Structure formats: C-alpha cells, structure tokens
C-alpha cells in the first residue's frame, strides 16, 4: 500500500498495479475497501496503470472525526483525484461501485477531471423512497455499535445465490466506526445525481443488477448494462460479465481494444 495526503491532512491508502495510459481509478462502496474491486484491478492492470484507493474512513486510510463536509461526496471526489495525481494518473478512467459510483459521477461532472466514468450498481441516485429510507436510517447506523444493523443491511443487498465473500462482506460493512458510517450514509442519502449527470461531458456507463435501471435509462447520456445472476456486488460475483461490459464501453469510446 502507498499513501497520498489531502489538503486537510488526511492520509489515503491506495494500491497500484500495471502500466499504460490512460490510467484507471477504482473506487469502492460504503463500508468496504479497495479490495472490493480486486477482480477489476487484476483484469485491467495488463493494459492500464490501475489505482485503487481506500476512501477516507475506510480500510487503511485515515479516519477523521466527522464534521460538516468531512465525508461529503464532493470531498470524497476531491480525495480520489488527489490519489490519482499522486499516482501519476492524468485524467484517468474512473470506475466506482455503489457509493463509489456516486463519487465517480461527481468526478465526471468536473470539467477535465476524468476521461470516462463507469458506475457499477450505483447507490440510489435520484430523490425517492430509497433515498428517504437511507436518510431515516442515519440515526440507526450512528447507534449500530455491534454492527447488527449493517450486517442485516449487507445481507439484504445480496441474492441468496451470491457466495463470493458473503460472510466477509457482512463483517467488513459492520466494522467501520458508526459515526463515520452514518456520516457517509447521510452524505450519499442527500446526493442528487441529476445535476452531475447533466453536467458530465464524458462517456458514462452504468452497470446494474436491476436497481435504479429505469431512472438511468431516462438519461440519454448514460449507456446502461445489466448483469445476470448477482446482487449488489456483481463486480465480485460475476466479474466476467462486468469486465466484458467495461471492455466494450472503453473500446467503443476509443480507450483501447480488449
């Protein structure tokens, strides 16, 4: 693991592999870590310089005390772009899962920040009942000292047939300190993806297991793919499907043939 430091003094851990331009940035989801995109790092490293950070509050990165703005989506976007710069990636391709997909979209909405964005099973992106449920759950997560709420939440994200890292995922999501987990949840519960989608001027791909698909298809700028036989972690459960869709998306947008 290597480390980059943000302007507010937060040390961010990251793993890097491979060489080649443009580089690729992999961003994990809520209460996870960089290893949750390990199949993508392995797949793309032979062709690209690939960097996978731990978001602040997660994995081996620093865990600053939650304050106003500390864990906002835009702050997390700032962080991953700092890591990209530290690792020598210029306008990388960015791939994010769940919460990481919202971070990827926030980066895509910034002129000149990235070349393309892939959103795998994005966390709820538009106002509605899913975001309202997340917002109502913020106090529960803040008091989830034994991790039981998050273990149950993780179980609900998985199909009964999902087997890859199943027990580990439940344990990992329960391990982040509750004040940080609730602060991040509050951040993405408030994030409205409509504005960033309209502002983004780079190619966008959304890969879903079914959730949020209808709303995403209403945005002509987004190419939408759907996996078969996986729940909320398709990049782990069916990486061959996810990687093939990313490969095709990158190829047709001029970023290299598989």
JSON list of C-alpha atoms in Angstrom, two decimals, residues 17-137:
[
{"chain": "A", "resi": 17, "resn": "UNK", "atom": "CA", "xyz": [-0.66, -2.08, -10.45]},
{"chain": "A", "resi": 18, "resn": "UNK", "atom": "CA", "xyz": [0.12, -2.11, -14.14]},
{"chain": "A", "resi": 19, "resn": "UNK", "atom": "CA", "xyz": [1.24, 0.49, -16.64]},
{"chain": "A", "resi": 20, "resn": "UNK", "atom": "CA", "xyz": [-0.34, 2.18, -19.62]},
{"chain": "A", "resi": 21, "resn": "UNK", "atom": "CA", "xyz": [-2.34, 5.25, -20.50]},
{"chain": "A", "resi": 22, "resn": "UNK", "atom": "CA", "xyz": [-4.89, 6.44, -19.73]},
{"chain": "A", "resi": 23, "resn": "UNK", "atom": "CA", "xyz": [-4.80, 5.27, -16.13]},
{"chain": "A", "resi": 24, "resn": "UNK", "atom": "CA", "xyz": [-7.77, 3.79, -14.31]},
{"chain": "A", "resi": 25, "resn": "UNK", "atom": "CA", "xyz": [-9.08, 4.69, -10.86]},
{"chain": "A", "resi": 26, "resn": "UNK", "atom": "CA", "xyz": [-11.19, 2.15, -8.92]},
{"chain": "A", "resi": 27, "resn": "UNK", "atom": "CA", "xyz": [-13.46, 3.44, -6.13]},
{"chain": "A", "resi": 28, "resn": "UNK", "atom": "CA", "xyz": [-15.16, 1.10, -3.65]},
{"chain": "A", "resi": 29, "resn": "UNK", "atom": "CA", "xyz": [-18.51, 1.37, -1.91]},
{"chain": "A", "resi": 30, "resn": "UNK", "atom": "CA", "xyz": [-19.86, 2.26, 1.53]},
{"chain": "A", "resi": 31, "resn": "UNK", "atom": "CA", "xyz": [-18.19, 0.48, 4.45]},
{"chain": "A", "resi": 32, "resn": "UNK", "atom": "CA", "xyz": [-15.98, -1.55, 2.09]},
{"chain": "A", "resi": 33, "resn": "UNK", "atom": "CA", "xyz": [-12.37, -1.10, 0.92]},
{"chain": "A", "resi": 34, "resn": "UNK", "atom": "CA", "xyz": [-10.25, -1.15, -2.23]},
{"chain": "A", "resi": 35, "resn": "UNK", "atom": "CA", "xyz": [-10.21, -4.97, -2.39]},
{"chain": "A", "resi": 36, "resn": "UNK", "atom": "CA", "xyz": [-13.86, -4.95, -3.42]},
{"chain": "A", "resi": 37, "resn": "UNK", "atom": "CA", "xyz": [-12.70, -4.11, -6.94]},
{"chain": "A", "resi": 38, "resn": "UNK", "atom": "CA", "xyz": [-9.81, -6.60, -6.95]},
{"chain": "A", "resi": 39, "resn": "UNK", "atom": "CA", "xyz": [-11.13, -8.55, -9.98]},
{"chain": "A", "resi": 40, "resn": "UNK", "atom": "CA", "xyz": [-11.13, -5.32, -11.98]},
{"chain": "A", "resi": 41, "resn": "UNK", "atom": "CA", "xyz": [-7.61, -4.37, -10.86]},
{"chain": "A", "resi": 42, "resn": "UNK", "atom": "CA", "xyz": [-6.36, -7.81, -11.94]},
{"chain": "A", "resi": 43, "resn": "UNK", "atom": "CA", "xyz": [-8.22, -7.66, -15.25]},
{"chain": "A", "resi": 44, "resn": "UNK", "atom": "CA", "xyz": [-7.20, -4.16, -16.32]},
{"chain": "A", "resi": 45, "resn": "UNK", "atom": "CA", "xyz": [-3.65, -3.91, -14.95]},
{"chain": "A", "resi": 46, "resn": "UNK", "atom": "CA", "xyz": [-2.13, -5.64, -18.01]},
{"chain": "A", "resi": 47, "resn": "UNK", "atom": "CA", "xyz": [-3.32, -2.68, -20.14]},
{"chain": "A", "resi": 48, "resn": "UNK", "atom": "CA", "xyz": [-3.64, 0.31, -17.82]},
{"chain": "A", "resi": 49, "resn": "UNK", "atom": "CA", "xyz": [-1.98, 1.82, -14.78]},
{"chain": "A", "resi": 50, "resn": "UNK", "atom": "CA", "xyz": [-4.66, 0.99, -12.21]},
{"chain": "A", "resi": 51, "resn": "UNK", "atom": "CA", "xyz": [-5.02, 2.66, -8.81]},
{"chain": "A", "resi": 52, "resn": "UNK", "atom": "CA", "xyz": [-7.46, 1.53, -6.10]},
{"chain": "A", "resi": 53, "resn": "UNK", "atom": "CA", "xyz": [-7.71, 3.80, -3.02]},
{"chain": "A", "resi": 54, "resn": "UNK", "atom": "CA", "xyz": [-9.37, 3.27, 0.34]},
{"chain": "A", "resi": 55, "resn": "UNK", "atom": "CA", "xyz": [-11.78, 6.15, 0.85]},
{"chain": "A", "resi": 56, "resn": "UNK", "atom": "CA", "xyz": [-11.25, 8.26, 3.96]},
{"chain": "A", "resi": 57, "resn": "UNK", "atom": "CA", "xyz": [-12.77, 6.48, 6.93]},
{"chain": "A", "resi": 58, "resn": "UNK", "atom": "CA", "xyz": [-12.32, 3.08, 5.28]},
{"chain": "A", "resi": 59, "resn": "UNK", "atom": "CA", "xyz": [-9.65, 0.42, 5.01]},
{"chain": "A", "resi": 60, "resn": "UNK", "atom": "CA", "xyz": [-6.14, 1.65, 5.78]},
{"chain": "A", "resi": 61, "resn": "UNK", "atom": "CA", "xyz": [-6.90, 5.32, 5.18]},
{"chain": "A", "resi": 62, "resn": "UNK", "atom": "CA", "xyz": [-7.19, 7.87, 7.98]},
{"chain": "A", "resi": 63, "resn": "UNK", "atom": "CA", "xyz": [-10.48, 8.18, 9.81]},
{"chain": "A", "resi": 64, "resn": "UNK", "atom": "CA", "xyz": [-11.04, 11.87, 10.56]},
{"chain": "A", "resi": 65, "resn": "UNK", "atom": "CA", "xyz": [-13.75, 12.78, 13.02]},
{"chain": "A", "resi": 66, "resn": "UNK", "atom": "CA", "xyz": [-16.99, 13.57, 11.17]},
{"chain": "A", "resi": 67, "resn": "UNK", "atom": "CA", "xyz": [-17.58, 17.29, 10.87]},
{"chain": "A", "resi": 68, "resn": "UNK", "atom": "CA", "xyz": [-19.53, 19.42, 8.41]},
{"chain": "A", "resi": 69, "resn": "UNK", "atom": "CA", "xyz": [-18.40, 18.40, 4.92]},
{"chain": "A", "resi": 70, "resn": "UNK", "atom": "CA", "xyz": [-15.77, 15.88, 6.05]},
{"chain": "A", "resi": 71, "resn": "UNK", "atom": "CA", "xyz": [-17.47, 12.96, 4.31]},
{"chain": "A", "resi": 72, "resn": "UNK", "atom": "CA", "xyz": [-19.45, 14.72, 1.57]},
{"chain": "A", "resi": 73, "resn": "UNK", "atom": "CA", "xyz": [-19.47, 13.12, -1.86]},
{"chain": "A", "resi": 74, "resn": "UNK", "atom": "CA", "xyz": [-17.59, 16.09, -3.27]},
{"chain": "A", "resi": 75, "resn": "UNK", "atom": "CA", "xyz": [-14.94, 15.71, -0.55]},
{"chain": "A", "resi": 76, "resn": "UNK", "atom": "CA", "xyz": [-14.54, 12.04, -1.45]},
{"chain": "A", "resi": 77, "resn": "UNK", "atom": "CA", "xyz": [-14.25, 13.06, -5.12]},
{"chain": "A", "resi": 78, "resn": "UNK", "atom": "CA", "xyz": [-11.51, 15.53, -4.16]},
{"chain": "A", "resi": 79, "resn": "UNK", "atom": "CA", "xyz": [-9.73, 12.70, -2.35]},
{"chain": "A", "resi": 80, "resn": "UNK", "atom": "CA", "xyz": [-9.69, 10.20, -5.18]},
{"chain": "A", "resi": 81, "resn": "UNK", "atom": "CA", "xyz": [-8.43, 12.84, -7.60]},
{"chain": "A", "resi": 82, "resn": "UNK", "atom": "CA", "xyz": [-5.61, 13.63, -5.14]},
{"chain": "A", "resi": 83, "resn": "UNK", "atom": "CA", "xyz": [-4.71, 9.92, -5.17]},
{"chain": "A", "resi": 84, "resn": "UNK", "atom": "CA", "xyz": [-4.82, 9.89, -8.98]},
{"chain": "A", "resi": 85, "resn": "UNK", "atom": "CA", "xyz": [-2.45, 12.85, -9.13]},
{"chain": "A", "resi": 86, "resn": "UNK", "atom": "CA", "xyz": [-0.10, 11.33, -6.55]},
{"chain": "A", "resi": 87, "resn": "UNK", "atom": "CA", "xyz": [-0.01, 8.11, -8.57]},
{"chain": "A", "resi": 88, "resn": "UNK", "atom": "CA", "xyz": [0.72, 9.97, -11.81]},
{"chain": "A", "resi": 89, "resn": "UNK", "atom": "CA", "xyz": [-2.64, 9.39, -13.50]},
{"chain": "A", "resi": 90, "resn": "UNK", "atom": "CA", "xyz": [-3.67, 12.23, -15.80]},
{"chain": "A", "resi": 91, "resn": "UNK", "atom": "CA", "xyz": [-7.42, 12.41, -16.43]},
{"chain": "A", "resi": 92, "resn": "UNK", "atom": "CA", "xyz": [-7.98, 8.74, -15.57]},
{"chain": "A", "resi": 93, "resn": "UNK", "atom": "CA", "xyz": [-10.86, 6.49, -16.43]},
{"chain": "A", "resi": 94, "resn": "UNK", "atom": "CA", "xyz": [-12.84, 6.08, -13.21]},
{"chain": "A", "resi": 95, "resn": "UNK", "atom": "CA", "xyz": [-14.82, 3.01, -12.13]},
{"chain": "A", "resi": 96, "resn": "UNK", "atom": "CA", "xyz": [-16.90, 3.14, -8.95]},
{"chain": "A", "resi": 97, "resn": "UNK", "atom": "CA", "xyz": [-19.13, 0.68, -7.11]},
{"chain": "A", "resi": 98, "resn": "UNK", "atom": "CA", "xyz": [-22.23, 1.76, -5.14]},
{"chain": "A", "resi": 99, "resn": "UNK", "atom": "CA", "xyz": [-21.14, 4.83, -3.12]},
{"chain": "A", "resi": 100, "resn": "UNK", "atom": "CA", "xyz": [-18.03, 4.82, -5.33]},
{"chain": "A", "resi": 101, "resn": "UNK", "atom": "CA", "xyz": [-20.28, 5.16, -8.37]},
{"chain": "A", "resi": 102, "resn": "UNK", "atom": "CA", "xyz": [-21.61, 8.46, -6.98]},
{"chain": "A", "resi": 103, "resn": "UNK", "atom": "CA", "xyz": [-18.03, 9.58, -6.37]},
{"chain": "A", "resi": 104, "resn": "UNK", "atom": "CA", "xyz": [-17.19, 8.63, -9.96]},
{"chain": "A", "resi": 105, "resn": "UNK", "atom": "CA", "xyz": [-20.16, 10.64, -11.22]},
{"chain": "A", "resi": 106, "resn": "UNK", "atom": "CA", "xyz": [-19.12, 13.66, -9.15]},
{"chain": "A", "resi": 107, "resn": "UNK", "atom": "CA", "xyz": [-15.68, 13.45, -10.76]},
{"chain": "A", "resi": 108, "resn": "UNK", "atom": "CA", "xyz": [-17.22, 13.09, -14.22]},
{"chain": "A", "resi": 109, "resn": "UNK", "atom": "CA", "xyz": [-19.17, 16.32, -13.69]},
{"chain": "A", "resi": 110, "resn": "UNK", "atom": "CA", "xyz": [-15.92, 18.26, -13.19]},
{"chain": "A", "resi": 111, "resn": "UNK", "atom": "CA", "xyz": [-14.51, 19.59, -16.48]},
{"chain": "A", "resi": 112, "resn": "UNK", "atom": "CA", "xyz": [-11.21, 17.94, -17.34]},
{"chain": "A", "resi": 113, "resn": "UNK", "atom": "CA", "xyz": [-11.07, 15.66, -14.27]},
{"chain": "A", "resi": 114, "resn": "UNK", "atom": "CA", "xyz": [-11.61, 12.25, -15.88]},
{"chain": "A", "resi": 115, "resn": "UNK", "atom": "CA", "xyz": [-11.98, 10.80, -19.38]},
{"chain": "A", "resi": 116, "resn": "UNK", "atom": "CA", "xyz": [-14.93, 8.47, -18.73]},
{"chain": "A", "resi": 117, "resn": "UNK", "atom": "CA", "xyz": [-16.87, 7.06, -15.79]},
{"chain": "A", "resi": 118, "resn": "UNK", "atom": "CA", "xyz": [-18.27, 3.61, -15.05]},
{"chain": "A", "resi": 119, "resn": "UNK", "atom": "CA", "xyz": [-20.88, 3.26, -12.30]},
{"chain": "A", "resi": 120, "resn": "UNK", "atom": "CA", "xyz": [-21.37, -0.29, -11.01]},
{"chain": "A", "resi": 121, "resn": "UNK", "atom": "CA", "xyz": [-24.62, -0.79, -9.08]},
{"chain": "A", "resi": 122, "resn": "UNK", "atom": "CA", "xyz": [-24.74, 2.89, -8.12]},
{"chain": "A", "resi": 123, "resn": "UNK", "atom": "CA", "xyz": [-26.20, 3.79, -4.74]},
{"chain": "A", "resi": 124, "resn": "UNK", "atom": "CA", "xyz": [-29.63, 5.45, -5.05]},
{"chain": "A", "resi": 125, "resn": "UNK", "atom": "CA", "xyz": [-29.02, 8.44, -7.25]},
{"chain": "A", "resi": 126, "resn": "UNK", "atom": "CA", "xyz": [-32.35, 10.24, -7.52]},
{"chain": "A", "resi": 127, "resn": "UNK", "atom": "CA", "xyz": [-34.83, 11.56, -4.92]},
{"chain": "A", "resi": 128, "resn": "UNK", "atom": "CA", "xyz": [-37.43, 9.00, -3.90]},
{"chain": "A", "resi": 129, "resn": "UNK", "atom": "CA", "xyz": [-38.30, 6.29, -1.42]},
{"chain": "A", "resi": 130, "resn": "UNK", "atom": "CA", "xyz": [-34.88, 4.63, -1.48]},
{"chain": "A", "resi": 131, "resn": "UNK", "atom": "CA", "xyz": [-33.11, 7.83, -0.51]},
{"chain": "A", "resi": 132, "resn": "UNK", "atom": "CA", "xyz": [-35.77, 8.56, 2.09]},
{"chain": "A", "resi": 133, "resn": "UNK", "atom": "CA", "xyz": [-35.16, 5.13, 3.63]},
{"chain": "A", "resi": 134, "resn": "UNK", "atom": "CA", "xyz": [-31.41, 5.78, 3.76]},
{"chain": "A", "resi": 135, "resn": "UNK", "atom": "CA", "xyz": [-31.94, 9.16, 5.37]},
{"chain": "A", "resi": 136, "resn": "UNK", "atom": "CA", "xyz": [-34.23, 7.66, 8.02]},
{"chain": "A", "resi": 137, "resn": "UNK", "atom": "CA", "xyz": [-31.55, 5.03, 8.69]}
]
